[in-house]
Structure formats: structure tokens, C-alpha cells
Amino acid sequence: MILQQVRRSIGKSGVFTVLLLVQLSLAFLVCNTVLHTSLQAAESRKQFDKNYHQKQYYRVTDDLMDEDMEYRFWESEDSLLRIKNYDKELSKDRHYNFYQVIFQQLGIEDFQGPEQFYELYEKEPDVHRSDFTLGSKKYNVVKNVMISRGVMKEFGFHVCQGELLKGKDFVLSEGQTRIPILLGYGYRDIYQVGDVLQGEYYSKPLELVVAGILDQDTGVIQDSNNDSGEYLVYLDRMMVTPMLDCSYEPPDEEDRSFQQTLYLMKTNGTVSVQNENSFYYFLNKMNDLRQKYDIFEFNVINEPMLSIELLSMNLKDGFWILLSVAILALLFSILSMSVVLSCKIVENRRDYGIVRLVGCSKPALYFSILLEAVVLAVIGNGVAFLMNAAIFNGMVSYRWEWFLLSVGFVLPGCIGPINELSKETIDSGIRGKN
Amino acid sequence: MVQIKLEGISKTYGKNQAAVHALKNVTLQIEKGESVAVMGRSGSGKSTLLNVLGGLTTIDHGRYYFDGEQLKTTEKEMCRFRNRKIGFIVQNYALLNDKTIYENVELPLRFTKQGRKRRMEKVGSILEEVGLLDKKDRLTSEISGGECQRTAIARALVNDASVILADEPTGALDETTEKTIMQLFGRLNREGKTVVIVTHDPDIASLQDRIIRIRDGEVI
């Protein structure tokens, strides 16, 4: 009987009910996004605390290197061979993990993805379509991160489709025009494993074969470059390309320039060690190799990892605004629910009088009000779920935690209506008296 | 045998200067199977008396005995009393207009633990008694005033209430329908139901065993 009453009540004040549902859905959508972001950050923090707080990180950089020194180094005939050997020997050691994470835009011909995947989309939306032409081909510039072999292990990469990159995938042979890449989770409905994209990798045209799609919320730590700590950057909207080793002598100046750029990038990286002994081991080895191959000097900076930003770089700036909007939207929705339910009490006054006349109790009617609010919240969540799927395309999952919270949040909106109902008498209901 | 007994019942609406003393120290008895008319001017307290008898409102002072037992005023007991002991009929019928005759009559049974089959039997039987069985699937918004009142009477009887309380039951009906409805009340009374009718109409009042007159909240 109570369920019937709820169904009848929801059917009444149709326009107001629909407006309330729209408002609830929008508020729930924003709130879920905020909760998702917070929970995701908390989960990532937990994971990163577990994985990284037992380690020490040091950044190896040539930032302060003298440009003349670099110029003199590259003037030498065998400089490329020396830097290759330096990198090869430095990278392979079980006492530490020396890896590179370099955010480097990538040109893709006839890119199929949405705008959010373009480079600079968040920072400079007006110029994010920074397309360029190379030869006769037109490329779109998309977000990309170049990773060395050690990154996948260091940050615990997993794929939901296909497979991770293998050792041989990080080697570029002479004449090779095709390399495997990984795609962030957001790409899963855009490209499939095995698809071949025409790309531009450090001005070198290459075919990029999709080897795998990463799990949702796969992230890496990026140095902020301004001493404000590190960001945890999610790769859901990024392409992930291997930082290549070139196993061949450059056949021409253009290729030589390509390899120089590549190996110069590879000398800048991060080393993770379990203890100080391992760090000094790395430092000694690096200095020995530097002298052996006559490589310029590097700065080694301790990265304390104390200030890892909790939020995705993409959402960080807007988070507090989003949180404020979510709180206001939620409060406004609860207020609207209270007003609409109070209107329904007046509209249903006669029905309430009749059912009480034949034996229904007041607490049962209070329960019907609560149940109606819960049903509206459930419907609102359903609509918000569909909107979430349509808008975010799986980038933001609809949280069951929010579903439960939202039902709890709407209940205070019933206090006013229940108070109104408590003042109603059977007489006023069945005879229409005030 | 006394079925209803009121002792020193008082009921006041509002507070302080705005207080309206609807019933003042009312004491009366109604025998089982008796038919009683309650008469008085508008605002004299007739409807409040009926509300008290039907358990629709609480009392400020006094005692209410039903079948020899004092009525408890907890919400649970009052609901049970309204559902099982009393059939209440009002002038505007108090029916759910978007429901069928059947659904309206079934309503009191939905607050009991009776199964669907038992409910169907009871509603069918009572609708046959009031002559509405063939129209049971009609919406109450689509039937005549007389049929509405017969639906309200059927709803009042469906839980086998022993007392029928009717507030101006024929006030909105034409003369022919009024006669039919009063015949129905007469038949119910002869079958052993106690009938209390609030009315302005002396002709209707004269059909009852006894007339209780009320003025300014007092039985005279």
C-alpha cells in the first residue's frame, strides 16, 4: 500500500518532479565526479605510499650544463657511439632503476579521438588544435609520454587489452618504420589493439602499432619543474611511446640529429634506489661511465617525494571550484526536494486523509515520504549514471559510494515535508478543511 | 447492550483567545444495533462528535468506551480501531478518484494481513450487497453521486465494522438516490449494525430510533 502511495505521489506534480529529477541528476553528476576524483587520488596515494615511500628518488639532469660543453661533445665523431654506450651500461643494473618519463607531444595523422586528447587542451584550450604539416602529411598534436623500459615496472603498469611493451619494443633497427605503442584507458573505444597510426616521433615519420590499452588510472610521477613537488599524472588520455634505443649507425645527418636528440633526452632521468648504499653505487657508476665515455657532467638532485600532488594534473586546478559547485548543487537540490515534497503533501492531503481514515498510520505515511525521496534519488542516480557515461566516456566511473551517499543526503530534504504532514489531520484531508 | 459510551468528553481547537470549545463535557450512550441521528446547527459540534466517535481525533478530557473497553489513544490502537471497528462515511464520499470502485472498497483490507484471494472474496461479496459488482472496474471519477456513496458504504462495511458513522451521507444526492441510500442504511441497521448519522434533515432523522441534539458543543 505504501509503495502504491509512493507511485501515486511521484506521478503527481509531474512538471515539478521532472525538474527536480533534472536538478538531482546534474548535482549527482558533479558530486560523483568530485568523489571519484578524491577517491581516485586517495587510492593512488595509498598505492604510491605503498610502492614508493620505501624508496629514495634522485633526479639526474643536465639542466645546468654549459652549452659550449654540449656543443664540443657533439662535435666529436664518436660522440653518438659514446653516449649510446654510456646509456646502455648505465641503464642495465639490478641495484637501481634508472628510468625516463618524458612528456613529449606526438603528431598523429588523421587523429580520431576527441579534443580532450589533444596536447595543451587543459592549459590553452584556444590553441589546443596546434596541428602541423610535415612534408605532405598533416598531423594533429596529441598528448604523449615517452617511457623507458624501467617505467612499466616502477609504476606497476597493467593492460586491460593487448600486452605491455617488451624489451625488443624499445629497440629501433635500421630501416624500421613501425614501433609498438600503448594507449591510455580513454582510448579503448577509439582505437583497437593492432590498429596502425601514422605518427611523427621527434620529426621522424613512423607507423605506430597499438600493442595494448592500459588499465584505468595508470599513472606516473612527473616533476613539476618549479620546486612545488611532483604531480601524479594519469595516462588515461595519453599515448605511451617507448623511449627507443637505436641499434644502428645513422645513415644521414637527419637521422643522426634524431638519435642525438633521443639520447640527450635519455641522459636525463630518475633513479630509484632502496637505500643510500645503492645510491652511492649508482653515483660512482655514473661518474665512472661519464669519465670512461667522456660525457659532460650532470646534476643529481634528491627528490624527497614528500609533496606528491594528490590530484590528476588535468583536474587539479578545477578541483576546488568543482567541489564548491558540487556542494552548492547538492544543497540546492535538497532544498528543492524539500519544497517539491512539501507541495506534494498539500496536493496529496485528501489521499492521506482517506488512507488514514481506513487504517493507515502516520508513521507509515512518513515512511512513504522517505521512500519517495529515496526513489527520486535512485532515479536521479540512474539519469546521472547515463549522463556520466555519455559525457566522460568511461573516464570517470560512477561510484557506488556516491550512490549510497546521495540516498543519505536527500533524506534531510524530507524533514520539512514530514513536519508539514505531521500537522495534517484526517478531518482536514477528507473534508478539505484547513 | 451499550456499544458506545462517552463520559465527560471535551474537545477544544486552538489555544488561548482563539480557542474553540467544540465539545463540552459530552456524555452519552449508544446501544448495539441502535440507529441514531445527530442534529444541530452548523458549528454546533456534530462533526467533531462524529470524529471523536470514529477515532479520527483525540479528546482533551473524558473517557470513551467501546464494547465496554476504554479506547486507547496510541496511534497504533487508533488505526486499528478505525480499520476494524468503524465504518466512516462523509458527504463528499472521500474516495480515491483515480482508483476503481473495487480498489477503493479494497483499501481498508490492504492494511490487514488478509491475502489477495480473501480480499477479492470480501470485496466481491460487499459490492454485490450494495449493487455495484457489475461496475467494480469503473473509476470512481466516472460514476454517479449515488454510486459513489454506495462505494463509500461498501468500503465502510468491507472490514465487517459493527458501527457505521455517516456525516451528511445524502447531502449531495438527489431525492431518489437519497431514498435508496437511506434504505440501505435501514437494511444495515436491521442486520445488526449500529448506525450514527449526522444530518440537518428532520425527515432522515425521523427514520432513526433516536435523535441526539447538540448545541454549542453540548448534548441537550
XYZ file of C-alpha atoms in Angstrom:
654
model
C 0.000 0.000 0.000
C 2.855 2.338 0.902
C 4.550 1.583 -2.426
C 1.304 2.381 -4.239
C 1.106 5.666 -2.375
C 4.695 6.496 -3.371
C 3.944 5.686 -7.011
C 0.828 7.864 -6.959
C 2.708 10.720 -5.318
C 5.602 10.609 -7.791
C 3.090 10.713 -10.632
C 1.584 13.923 -9.254
C 3.149 17.392 -9.750
C 4.705 15.913 -12.889
C 6.482 19.059 -14.107
C 7.999 19.807 -10.701
C 9.029 16.187 -10.281
C 10.773 16.194 -13.661
C 12.529 19.497 -12.882
C 13.599 18.114 -9.519
C 14.943 14.977 -11.190
C 16.938 17.054 -13.688
C 18.385 19.087 -10.837
C 19.169 15.980 -8.775
C 20.821 14.295 -11.760
C 23.070 17.268 -12.502
C 24.016 17.659 -8.847
C 24.719 13.927 -8.539
C 26.831 14.018 -11.701
C 29.041 16.790 -10.333
C 29.208 15.235 -6.862
C 30.144 11.852 -8.287
C 32.918 13.453 -10.333
C 34.297 15.130 -7.216
C 34.026 11.938 -5.185
C 35.562 9.889 -7.973
C 38.488 12.297 -8.204
C 39.010 12.303 -4.446
C 38.752 8.535 -4.091
C 40.975 8.006 -7.094
C 43.546 10.334 -5.572
C 43.276 8.577 -2.205
C 43.638 5.164 -3.819
C 46.600 6.341 -5.843
C 48.163 7.921 -2.773
C 47.765 4.668 -0.881
C 49.246 2.728 -3.753
C 52.106 5.155 -4.207
C 52.797 5.284 -0.477
C 52.984 1.518 -0.519
C 55.245 1.406 -3.549
C 57.473 4.450 -3.213
C 57.846 5.660 0.325
C 60.243 2.835 0.989
C 62.413 4.042 -1.852
C 64.595 7.072 -2.459
C 64.451 9.000 -5.698
C 67.098 11.151 -7.327
C 66.738 13.213 -10.430
C 69.640 13.180 -12.890
C 69.661 16.301 -15.031
C 71.843 18.235 -17.422
C 69.877 21.465 -16.736
C 72.920 23.421 -15.601
C 75.285 22.065 -18.182
C 77.353 24.525 -20.148
C 76.058 24.811 -23.736
C 79.604 25.091 -25.045
C 80.455 21.800 -23.408
C 77.488 20.160 -25.102
C 78.470 21.665 -28.423
C 82.069 20.424 -28.055
C 80.772 16.972 -27.127
C 78.652 16.610 -30.251
C 81.468 17.926 -32.441
C 83.356 14.725 -31.815
C 82.884 11.967 -34.445
C 82.246 9.169 -31.972
C 80.056 11.181 -29.570
C 76.888 9.333 -30.539
C 78.519 5.943 -30.012
C 79.925 7.075 -26.656
C 76.594 8.353 -25.371
C 74.868 5.174 -26.569
C 77.327 3.002 -24.672
C 77.065 5.253 -21.622
C 73.278 4.882 -21.674
C 73.410 1.146 -22.280
C 75.737 0.479 -19.370
C 74.055 2.923 -17.005
C 70.562 1.631 -17.670
C 71.228 -2.046 -17.004
C 71.829 -2.706 -13.330
C 69.780 -4.571 -10.726
C 70.961 -2.322 -7.847
C 68.814 0.596 -9.012
C 66.222 1.544 -11.575
C 67.252 4.366 -13.890
C 64.291 5.395 -15.979
C 62.936 8.232 -18.098
C 59.435 9.691 -18.206
C 59.283 12.467 -20.756
C 56.091 14.233 -21.675
C 56.621 14.862 -25.329
C 53.840 15.735 -27.758
C 53.250 13.401 -30.652
C 51.947 14.143 -34.125
C 49.255 11.751 -35.357
C 47.897 11.832 -38.866
C 44.088 11.933 -39.126
C 43.594 11.607 -35.373
C 40.218 10.066 -34.407
C 39.964 10.972 -30.726
C 38.067 13.814 -29.014
C 39.527 17.222 -28.131
C 40.469 16.192 -24.591
C 43.240 14.072 -26.027
C 44.965 16.990 -27.729
C 48.121 18.462 -26.269
C 47.547 21.648 -24.246
C 43.767 21.052 -24.143
C 43.550 21.882 -20.408
C 46.080 24.679 -20.355
C 45.394 26.538 -23.555
C 42.041 25.485 -24.995
C 42.203 28.180 -27.666
C 45.343 26.785 -29.215
C 44.983 23.113 -28.452
C 44.473 22.288 -32.130
C 48.116 23.029 -32.863
C 48.192 20.912 -35.995
C 51.257 20.977 -38.206
C 52.329 19.757 -41.599
C 55.412 17.662 -42.300
C 56.052 17.005 -45.950
C 52.662 16.389 -47.494
C 51.138 14.998 -44.301
C 49.086 16.904 -41.784
C 49.448 15.891 -38.138
C 47.364 16.565 -35.051
C 49.332 17.075 -31.855
C 48.208 14.735 -29.089
C 49.278 14.087 -25.520
C 52.058 11.570 -25.242
C 54.560 10.314 -22.740
C 57.797 8.588 -23.676
C 58.875 5.937 -21.247
C 61.955 3.817 -20.844
C 61.863 0.101 -20.025
C 62.030 0.557 -16.245
C 58.910 2.732 -16.058
C 56.369 -0.031 -16.545
C 57.792 -1.965 -13.605
C 58.379 1.109 -11.445
C 54.776 2.329 -11.755
C 53.116 -1.078 -11.983
C 51.634 -0.779 -15.464
C 48.936 -3.270 -16.443
C 46.886 -3.564 -19.608
C 43.174 -4.209 -19.972
C 43.624 -5.184 -23.635
C 46.621 -6.435 -25.590
C 50.019 -6.577 -23.904
C 52.696 -4.358 -22.390
C 55.810 -3.377 -24.330
C 58.590 -5.969 -24.376
C 62.355 -5.412 -24.301
C 62.719 -5.618 -28.079
C 59.979 -2.989 -28.498
C 62.425 -0.405 -27.141
C 64.950 -1.028 -29.905
C 64.805 0.686 -33.297
C 66.688 -1.090 -36.095
C 67.898 0.406 -39.314
C 65.081 0.851 -41.812
C 62.440 0.029 -39.198
C 59.404 2.209 -39.722
C 56.960 0.654 -37.296
C 57.049 0.752 -33.476
C 54.567 -0.549 -30.905
C 52.856 1.862 -28.527
C 50.469 1.702 -25.578
C 47.287 3.757 -25.261
C 45.661 5.196 -22.139
C 42.348 3.739 -20.935
C 40.370 6.598 -22.521
C 41.382 5.353 -25.957
C 39.746 1.952 -25.527
C 36.689 2.828 -27.637
C 38.665 4.855 -30.203
C 41.429 2.520 -31.300
C 41.791 -1.234 -31.046
C 44.842 -3.386 -30.370
C 46.554 -3.908 -33.729
C 45.456 -0.568 -35.216
C 48.226 1.258 -37.040
C 48.516 5.049 -36.705
C 50.692 7.254 -38.843
C 52.793 9.262 -36.407
C 55.642 11.710 -36.111
C 58.242 10.829 -33.473
C 60.842 13.553 -32.977
C 60.332 14.643 -36.603
C 60.716 11.037 -37.776
C 57.635 9.613 -39.570
C 56.798 6.237 -38.020
C 53.922 3.794 -38.018
C 52.616 3.305 -34.501
C 51.035 -0.086 -33.814
C 48.725 -0.311 -30.820
C 50.130 -3.119 -28.638
C 47.890 -2.651 -25.612
C 45.415 -0.467 -23.736
C 46.494 0.455 -20.201
C 44.293 -0.082 -17.162
C 42.219 2.846 -15.946
C 44.053 5.297 -13.656
C 47.512 4.165 -14.660
C 49.785 6.982 -13.571
C 53.334 8.199 -13.408
C 55.022 10.856 -11.311
C 56.071 13.992 -13.108
C 58.435 16.595 -11.737
C 56.752 19.989 -11.599
C 59.983 21.796 -12.606
C 59.257 24.631 -10.188
C 60.111 23.078 -6.831
C 56.463 22.621 -5.914
C 56.791 18.869 -5.765
C 55.653 16.167 -8.104
C 52.396 15.549 -9.850
C 50.812 12.191 -10.171
C 49.787 12.230 -13.804
C 47.176 9.835 -15.106
C 47.761 8.470 -18.565
C 44.127 7.738 -19.432
C 44.082 10.325 -22.220
C 47.663 9.802 -23.357
C 49.607 7.764 -25.829
C 52.599 5.965 -24.383
C 55.553 5.543 -26.692
C 58.788 3.703 -25.973
C 61.979 5.673 -25.463
C 63.936 3.975 -28.209
C 67.458 2.647 -28.382
C 68.844 2.959 -31.890
C 70.849 -0.147 -32.775
C 72.327 1.263 -35.942
C 74.679 3.913 -37.233
C 72.761 6.921 -38.533
C 72.735 6.757 -42.352
C 72.354 10.511 -42.787
C 72.503 13.826 -40.925
C 68.777 13.894 -40.354
C 68.837 10.511 -38.622
C 71.938 11.489 -36.676
C 70.143 14.575 -35.401
C 67.180 12.360 -34.446
C 69.417 9.993 -32.476
C 71.286 12.837 -30.772
C 68.028 14.359 -29.568
C 66.837 10.974 -28.362
C 69.975 10.098 -26.407
C 70.313 13.555 -24.953
C 66.808 13.076 -23.518
C 67.796 9.670 -22.193
C 70.642 11.055 -20.086
C 68.052 12.971 -18.052
C 66.127 10.590 -15.846
C 65.205 9.449 -12.417
C 66.954 6.812 -10.382
C 65.073 4.922 -7.685
C 67.079 3.097 -5.046
C 66.247 1.095 -1.943
C 68.897 2.690 0.277
C 71.785 5.124 0.387
C 74.349 2.446 -0.433
C 72.582 1.779 -3.707
C 72.517 5.480 -4.425
C 76.260 5.851 -3.922
C 76.745 2.741 -6.008
C 74.766 4.444 -8.805
C 76.614 7.724 -8.352
C 80.026 6.049 -8.563
C 78.976 4.022 -11.571
C 77.605 7.083 -13.335
C 80.800 9.063 -12.671
C 82.959 6.130 -13.794
C 80.955 5.797 -17.022
C 80.976 9.539 -17.539
C 84.785 9.538 -17.383
C 85.041 6.342 -19.438
C 82.972 7.787 -22.267
C 83.927 11.403 -21.709
C 80.382 12.575 -21.119
C 79.542 16.018 -19.733
C 78.534 16.459 -16.097
C 75.128 16.034 -14.536
C 73.386 17.378 -11.506
C 71.898 14.797 -9.201
C 69.027 16.156 -7.155
C 67.359 14.372 -4.278
C 63.602 14.046 -4.794
C 62.095 13.678 -1.323
C 58.692 12.642 -2.657
C 57.023 14.364 0.237
C 54.701 16.520 -1.743
C 53.166 14.346 -4.392
C 50.082 16.139 -5.523
C 47.041 14.032 -4.936
C 45.047 15.031 -7.921
C 45.299 14.384 -11.559
C 47.054 17.238 -13.302
C 44.078 17.625 -15.574
C 41.652 18.161 -12.727
C 43.895 19.788 -10.150
C 43.205 23.422 -10.958
C 39.472 22.974 -11.210
C 39.014 20.662 -8.231
C 38.170 23.231 -5.593
C 35.807 25.026 -7.945
C 34.211 21.702 -8.787
C 33.897 20.849 -5.083
C 32.227 24.198 -4.348
C 29.827 23.741 -7.257
C 29.059 20.208 -6.067
C 28.266 21.329 -2.506
C 26.080 24.204 -3.709
C 24.296 21.998 -6.251
C 23.658 19.354 -3.611
C 22.333 21.852 -1.052
C 20.123 23.441 -3.692
C 18.804 20.021 -4.717
C 17.981 19.091 -1.130
C 16.175 22.406 -0.723
C 14.268 21.846 -3.973
C 13.353 18.349 -2.875
C 12.040 19.725 0.396
C 9.924 22.318 -1.431
C 8.583 19.868 -4.028
C 7.747 17.230 -1.420
C 6.018 19.869 0.711
C 3.924 20.854 -2.335
C 3.073 17.200 -2.828
C 1.910 16.963 0.818
C -0.605 19.728 0.138
C -1.627 18.135 -3.153
C -1.962 14.687 -1.562
C -3.707 15.957 1.554
C -7.013 14.336 0.560
C -5.354 10.998 -0.261
C -3.512 10.996 3.051
C -6.770 11.744 4.885
C -8.556 8.893 3.100
C -5.898 6.254 3.743
C -5.636 7.301 7.376
C -9.437 7.122 7.651
C -9.331 3.441 6.718
C -6.427 2.497 8.970
C -3.097 3.776 7.671
C -0.853 5.186 10.411
C 1.039 8.472 10.363
C 4.454 6.776 10.665
C 3.586 4.707 7.582
C 2.935 7.944 5.676
C 6.212 9.439 6.978
C 7.899 6.324 5.652
C 6.214 6.831 2.281
C 7.723 10.362 2.122
C 11.187 8.977 2.899
C 10.688 6.214 0.367
C 9.609 8.726 -2.273
C 12.787 10.743 -1.639
C 14.862 7.567 -1.927
C 13.099 6.559 -5.166
C 13.720 10.055 -6.603
C 17.372 9.791 -5.547
C 17.677 6.376 -7.204
C 16.101 7.664 -10.440
C 18.352 10.746 -10.250
C 21.354 8.480 -9.865
C 20.211 6.425 -12.853
C 19.994 9.519 -15.055
C 23.309 10.816 -13.697
C 24.886 7.421 -14.436
C 23.764 7.625 -18.082
C 24.897 11.258 -18.371
C 28.228 10.316 -16.822
C 28.707 7.537 -19.358
C 27.793 9.846 -22.240
C 29.900 12.810 -21.112
C 33.017 11.175 -19.698
C 33.060 8.101 -21.900
C 34.265 5.887 -19.067
C 36.950 8.284 -17.823
C 35.001 8.868 -14.608
C 33.348 5.788 -13.171
C 30.021 6.162 -11.397
C 30.817 5.281 -7.790
C 28.618 3.038 -5.684
C 29.885 5.020 -2.706
C 28.220 8.099 -4.181
C 25.028 6.146 -4.854
C 24.755 5.311 -1.134
C 25.824 8.788 -0.003
C 23.335 10.508 -2.302
C 20.465 8.499 -0.868
C 21.585 9.569 2.597
C 21.981 13.200 1.543
C 18.420 13.557 0.231
C 16.838 12.336 3.466
C 17.288 15.710 5.277
C 15.105 17.122 2.500
C 12.233 15.122 3.996
C 12.348 16.818 7.402
C 10.263 19.814 6.286
C 7.656 17.785 4.391
C 7.300 15.291 7.260
C 6.821 18.186 9.651
C 4.101 19.518 7.322
C 2.456 16.118 7.201
C 2.502 15.781 10.983
C 0.222 18.834 11.195
C -2.372 17.351 8.839
C -5.492 15.847 10.373
C -7.749 13.168 8.904
C -10.604 15.627 9.068
C -8.771 18.264 7.003
C -7.932 15.609 4.445
C -11.304 14.010 3.878
C -13.416 17.134 4.277
C -10.931 19.569 2.716
C -10.777 21.739 5.850
C -7.711 23.766 6.889
C -26.122 -3.774 25.396
C -24.193 -0.493 25.380
C -21.746 -0.378 22.481
C -20.549 3.229 22.692
C -20.228 5.175 25.901
C -18.828 8.711 26.205
C -18.138 10.168 29.640
C -17.413 13.870 30.077
C -15.795 14.279 26.651
C -14.314 17.703 25.872
C -12.552 18.827 22.729
C -11.046 22.248 22.109
C -9.446 23.517 18.910
C -6.845 26.308 19.057
C -5.335 27.964 22.099
C -5.895 30.935 24.424
C -8.226 33.553 22.920
C -8.544 31.673 19.626
C -9.701 28.517 21.411
C -12.958 26.969 20.151
C -14.666 24.583 22.547
C -16.158 22.136 20.035
C -17.386 19.647 22.652
C -18.090 20.426 26.299
C -18.421 17.617 28.806
C -20.417 15.363 26.476
C -21.809 12.208 27.997
C -23.927 9.744 26.025
C -24.550 6.087 25.336
C -25.473 4.241 22.137
C -26.835 0.722 22.242
C -25.620 -2.002 19.939
C -27.839 -2.167 16.845
C -29.380 1.235 17.547
C -29.792 3.863 14.834
C -29.145 7.407 15.993
C -29.409 10.776 14.288
C -27.247 13.663 15.476
C -28.793 17.048 14.778
C -27.716 20.591 15.388
C -26.841 23.829 13.673
C -23.657 24.370 11.724
C -20.696 24.723 14.088
C -22.616 23.134 16.973
C -20.078 20.278 17.236
C -21.883 17.484 15.343
C -18.921 16.626 13.072
C -16.462 16.841 15.978
C -18.652 14.400 17.909
C -18.626 12.061 14.922
C -14.831 12.449 14.600
C -14.436 11.517 18.272
C -16.738 8.512 17.844
C -14.791 7.397 14.788
C -11.352 7.805 16.378
C -10.398 10.458 13.839
C -9.376 12.931 16.511
C -8.081 12.749 20.050
C -10.036 14.014 23.041
C -8.825 16.535 25.601
C -10.826 15.228 28.574
C -13.185 12.370 29.323
C -13.430 8.674 28.562
C -14.558 6.736 25.505
C -15.704 3.150 25.976
C -16.337 0.869 23.001
C -17.899 -2.540 23.641
C -17.131 -1.993 27.324
C -13.428 -1.247 26.887
C -11.812 2.148 27.182
C -10.336 3.262 23.866
C -6.554 3.616 23.899
C -5.250 6.732 22.216
C -1.960 5.402 20.831
C -1.545 5.824 17.053
C -1.392 2.079 16.554
C -4.607 1.411 18.510
C -6.452 4.302 16.866
C -5.507 2.995 13.406
C -6.651 -0.478 14.321
C -9.906 0.940 15.720
C -10.624 2.922 12.539
C -9.766 -0.058 10.393
C -11.685 -2.823 12.214
C -14.469 -1.322 14.332
C -15.711 1.732 12.486
C -17.070 2.404 9.020
C -16.948 6.124 8.293
C -18.935 7.821 5.535
C -18.784 11.512 4.617
C -20.808 13.786 2.366
C -18.137 14.105 -0.330
C -17.579 10.294 -0.221
C -13.776 10.529 0.388
C -12.888 8.156 -2.428
C -9.605 7.960 -4.359
C -10.738 9.294 -7.717
C -8.017 7.679 -9.814
C -8.889 4.241 -8.464
C -11.686 1.861 -9.404
C -14.663 1.021 -7.265
C -13.016 -2.298 -6.448
C -9.718 -0.701 -5.406
C -11.475 1.864 -3.206
C -13.513 -0.779 -1.433
C -10.445 -2.983 -1.021
C -8.441 -0.154 0.594
C -9.167 -0.973 4.293
C -8.259 -4.625 3.664
C -4.817 -3.566 2.403
C -3.982 -2.553 5.966
C -4.774 -6.033 7.277
C -2.875 -9.266 6.774
C -5.551 -10.818 4.588
C -4.391 -12.460 1.374
C -5.344 -11.370 -2.117
C -7.858 -14.168 -2.621
C -9.621 -13.477 0.684
C -9.710 -9.768 -0.133
C -11.270 -10.487 -3.536
C -13.972 -12.621 -1.948
C -14.825 -9.987 0.645
C -14.889 -7.086 -1.795
C -16.950 -9.103 -4.296
C -19.458 -10.023 -1.613
C -19.860 -6.476 -0.312
C -20.122 -4.987 -3.810
C -22.881 -7.435 -4.617
C -24.661 -6.352 -1.449
C -24.617 -2.671 -2.478
C -25.372 -3.483 -6.132
C -22.068 -2.391 -7.672
C -20.447 -5.704 -8.586
C -21.009 -5.231 -12.301
C -19.307 -1.800 -12.161
C -16.358 -2.756 -9.987
C -13.767 -1.821 -12.608
C -15.143 1.678 -13.209
C -13.120 4.620 -11.916
C -14.915 6.468 -9.129
C -14.395 9.702 -11.043
C -16.703 8.309 -13.748
C -19.691 7.188 -11.637
C -22.738 8.990 -10.246
C -23.051 10.502 -6.761
C -25.308 7.674 -5.610
C -22.829 5.076 -6.821
C -20.015 6.956 -5.088
C -21.935 6.901 -1.836
C -22.675 3.195 -2.211
C -18.946 2.648 -2.856
C -18.155 4.578 0.329
C -20.708 2.470 2.232
C -19.180 -0.723 0.805
C -15.727 0.442 1.906
C -17.124 1.176 5.388
C -18.575 -2.336 5.608
C -15.813 -4.397 3.990
C -13.893 -4.965 7.230
C -17.107 -6.031 8.957
C -17.312 -2.860 11.065
C -20.057 -3.024 13.679
C -20.637 0.740 13.741
C -21.426 2.937 10.738
C -20.814 6.652 11.217
C -22.186 8.863 8.450
C -21.729 12.627 8.186
C -24.483 14.110 5.985
C -24.462 10.996 3.779
C -27.226 12.247 1.490
C -26.336 15.939 1.421
C -25.063 15.833 -2.143
C -27.660 13.428 -3.567
C -30.975 13.861 -5.364
C -34.192 12.771 -3.707
C -34.453 9.348 -5.396
C -30.849 8.415 -4.662
C -31.218 9.727 -1.119
C -34.132 7.360 -0.612
C -32.098 4.395 -1.946
C -29.137 5.203 0.299
C -31.355 5.588 3.374
C -32.987 2.254 2.574
C -29.509 0.762 2.508
C -28.719 2.248 5.924
C -32.040 0.896 7.190
C -31.207 -2.576 5.944
C -27.754 -2.477 7.548
C -29.308 -1.401 10.835
C -31.817 -4.254 10.690
C -28.907 -6.646 10.083
C -27.460 -5.516 13.429
C -25.156 -2.635 12.569
C -25.145 0.387 14.822
C -25.758 3.478 12.679
C -24.994 7.062 13.684
C -25.998 9.688 11.126
C -25.242 13.401 11.357
C -27.927 15.280 9.437
C -29.749 18.571 9.085
C -32.746 16.834 7.527
C -35.587 16.153 10.025
C -37.091 13.539 7.658
C -33.894 11.485 7.735
C -33.577 11.989 11.474
C -37.123 10.784 11.994
C -36.241 7.462 10.370
C -33.757 6.691 13.205
C -34.510 5.145 16.586
C -33.306 8.183 18.480
C -32.204 11.762 17.883
C -29.314 13.357 19.785
C -29.461 17.135 19.618
C -26.322 19.157 20.116
C -25.872 22.892 20.637
C -22.640 24.814 21.251
C -20.788 21.586 21.903
C -23.248 20.286 24.475
C -25.788 17.470 24.173
C -29.231 18.764 25.023
